[in-house]
């Protein structure tokens, strides 16, 4: 078994090397699987990130949701590795964080109980729902107070075997890892 840190590095390198055609095809197929989920089309409020370059591109997903009239909330990081979710509107202003992602500067904050579905980012996932994130612990902290459905989306290159990295007690498993290798699991 490798450390989380070693695995994170390896999977980020794989993501950065993925060729654009494969990536675009897989991203489109994953998005349409997401839209088929009852938890997705039943959700009034969806929590999702503004992706950075090597993550699954969330822009089309956000546009799709907003087009359907769903409310989209995106994270803003806070001190002590906490975060809150802010409603995205046409007038949302953004600033770039040290991590390299855009965050809303201000806006309406919704609490965890107001969010109907969380689409959780990550570097690698097992089909059983284990997740390796970027190492900030932001999502593990936030999701410990969130009771709704938690979905991740995994490109083929992001799918890991069980036991590639150690699981910590604070790791929060995903309810579904949307992927292109098997039918929707769990
Ligand atoms: N697009 C996107 N937005 C997201 C996340 C994500 O995974 N993807 N996050 C998911 O959690 C949160 C931000 N996650 C972060 C994870 C790690 C560090 C971090 O380790 N920062 C280092 C400095 C940067 C570095 O070492 O490269 C630090 O604070 O010391 C910062 C933010 C919220 N927004
Ligand atoms: N619920 C929690 N309460 C307190 N500390 C936590 C909690 N969850 C995670 N942490 C801390 O966060 C650090 C990073 O955890 P880990 O490496 O699992 O992050 P990650 O899941 O990859 O990141 P992220 O959730 O931001 O995507 C750990 O060292 C741990 O101490």
GROMACS .gro file of N, CA and C in nm, residues 15 26 30 56 120 122-127 151-160 176-181:
model
   81
   15UNK      N    1  -0.397   1.224  -1.464
   15UNK     CA    2  -0.500   1.317  -1.512
   15UNK      C    3  -0.441   1.422  -1.605
   26UNK      N    4  -1.521   1.092  -2.234
   26UNK     CA    5  -1.558   1.036  -2.103
   26UNK      C    6  -1.637   1.136  -2.020
   30UNK      N    7  -2.003   1.064  -1.874
   30UNK     CA    8  -2.026   1.070  -1.729
   30UNK      C    9  -2.136   1.169  -1.695
   56UNK      N   10  -1.243   1.693  -1.376
   56UNK     CA   11  -1.356   1.683  -1.467
   56UNK      C   12  -1.417   1.822  -1.482
  120UNK      N   13  -1.902   1.557  -0.556
  120UNK     CA   14  -1.779   1.575  -0.478
  120UNK      C   15  -1.657   1.554  -0.568
  122UNK      N   16  -1.249   1.491  -0.661
  122UNK     CA   17  -1.146   1.404  -0.606
  122UNK      C   18  -1.045   1.366  -0.711
  123UNK      N   19  -0.940   1.300  -0.665
  123UNK     CA   20  -0.829   1.262  -0.751
  123UNK      C   21  -0.847   1.118  -0.799
  124UNK      N   22  -0.892   1.030  -0.709
  124UNK     CA   23  -0.913   0.889  -0.744
  124UNK      C   24  -1.025   0.833  -0.657
  125UNK      N   25  -1.088   0.728  -0.707
  125UNK     CA   26  -1.203   0.668  -0.637
  125UNK      C   27  -1.199   0.518  -0.655
  126UNK      N   28  -1.250   0.445  -0.555
  126UNK     CA   29  -1.277   0.303  -0.576
  126UNK      C   30  -1.425   0.291  -0.611
  127UNK      N   31  -1.461   0.181  -0.678
  127UNK     CA   32  -1.601   0.164  -0.716
  127UNK      C   33  -1.690   0.147  -0.594
  151UNK      N   34  -2.228   1.218  -0.452
  151UNK     CA   35  -2.187   1.147  -0.573
  151UNK      C   36  -2.050   1.197  -0.616
  152UNK      N   37  -1.972   1.106  -0.672
  152UNK     CA   38  -1.849   1.147  -0.739
  152UNK      C   39  -1.858   1.100  -0.883
  153UNK      N   40  -1.778   1.159  -0.969
  153UNK     CA   41  -1.769   1.119  -1.109
  153UNK      C   42  -1.624   1.080  -1.135
  154UNK      N   43  -1.604   0.963  -1.194
  154UNK     CA   44  -1.467   0.914  -1.212
  154UNK      C   45  -1.438   0.882  -1.358
  155UNK      N   46  -1.341   0.950  -1.415
  155UNK     CA   47  -1.286   0.911  -1.544
  155UNK      C   48  -1.222   0.772  -1.527
  156UNK      N   49  -1.208   0.697  -1.636
  156UNK     CA   50  -1.151   0.563  -1.623
  156UNK      C   51  -1.016   0.563  -1.550
  157UNK      N   52  -0.933   0.662  -1.581
  157UNK     CA   53  -0.800   0.667  -1.522
  157UNK      C   54  -0.801   0.700  -1.372
  158UNK      N   55  -0.917   0.741  -1.321
  158UNK     CA   56  -0.928   0.776  -1.179
  158UNK      C   57  -0.977   0.660  -1.093
  159UNK      N   58  -1.008   0.548  -1.156
  159UNK     CA   59  -1.064   0.438  -1.079
  159UNK      C   60  -0.952   0.351  -1.022
  160UNK      N   61  -0.958   0.336  -0.891
  160UNK     CA   62  -0.853   0.264  -0.817
  160UNK      C   63  -0.907   0.132  -0.764
  176UNK      N   64  -2.242   0.711  -0.451
  176UNK     CA   65  -2.228   0.658  -0.586
  176UNK      C   66  -2.103   0.716  -0.649
  177UNK      N   67  -2.028   0.630  -0.717
  177UNK     CA   68  -1.918   0.677  -0.801
  177UNK      C   69  -1.963   0.653  -0.944
  178UNK      N   70  -2.004   0.758  -1.009
  178UNK     CA   71  -2.050   0.746  -1.147
  178UNK      C   72  -1.929   0.720  -1.235
  179UNK      N   73  -1.936   0.613  -1.311
  179UNK     CA   74  -1.818   0.570  -1.388
  179UNK      C   75  -1.863   0.502  -1.515
  180UNK      N   76  -1.768   0.467  -1.599
  180UNK     CA   77  -1.801   0.408  -1.729
  180UNK      C   78  -1.760   0.262  -1.736
  181UNK      N   79  -1.723   0.205  -1.621
  181UNK     CA   80  -1.675   0.066  -1.622
  181UNK      C   81  -1.780  -0.034  -1.580
   0.00000   0.00000   0.00000
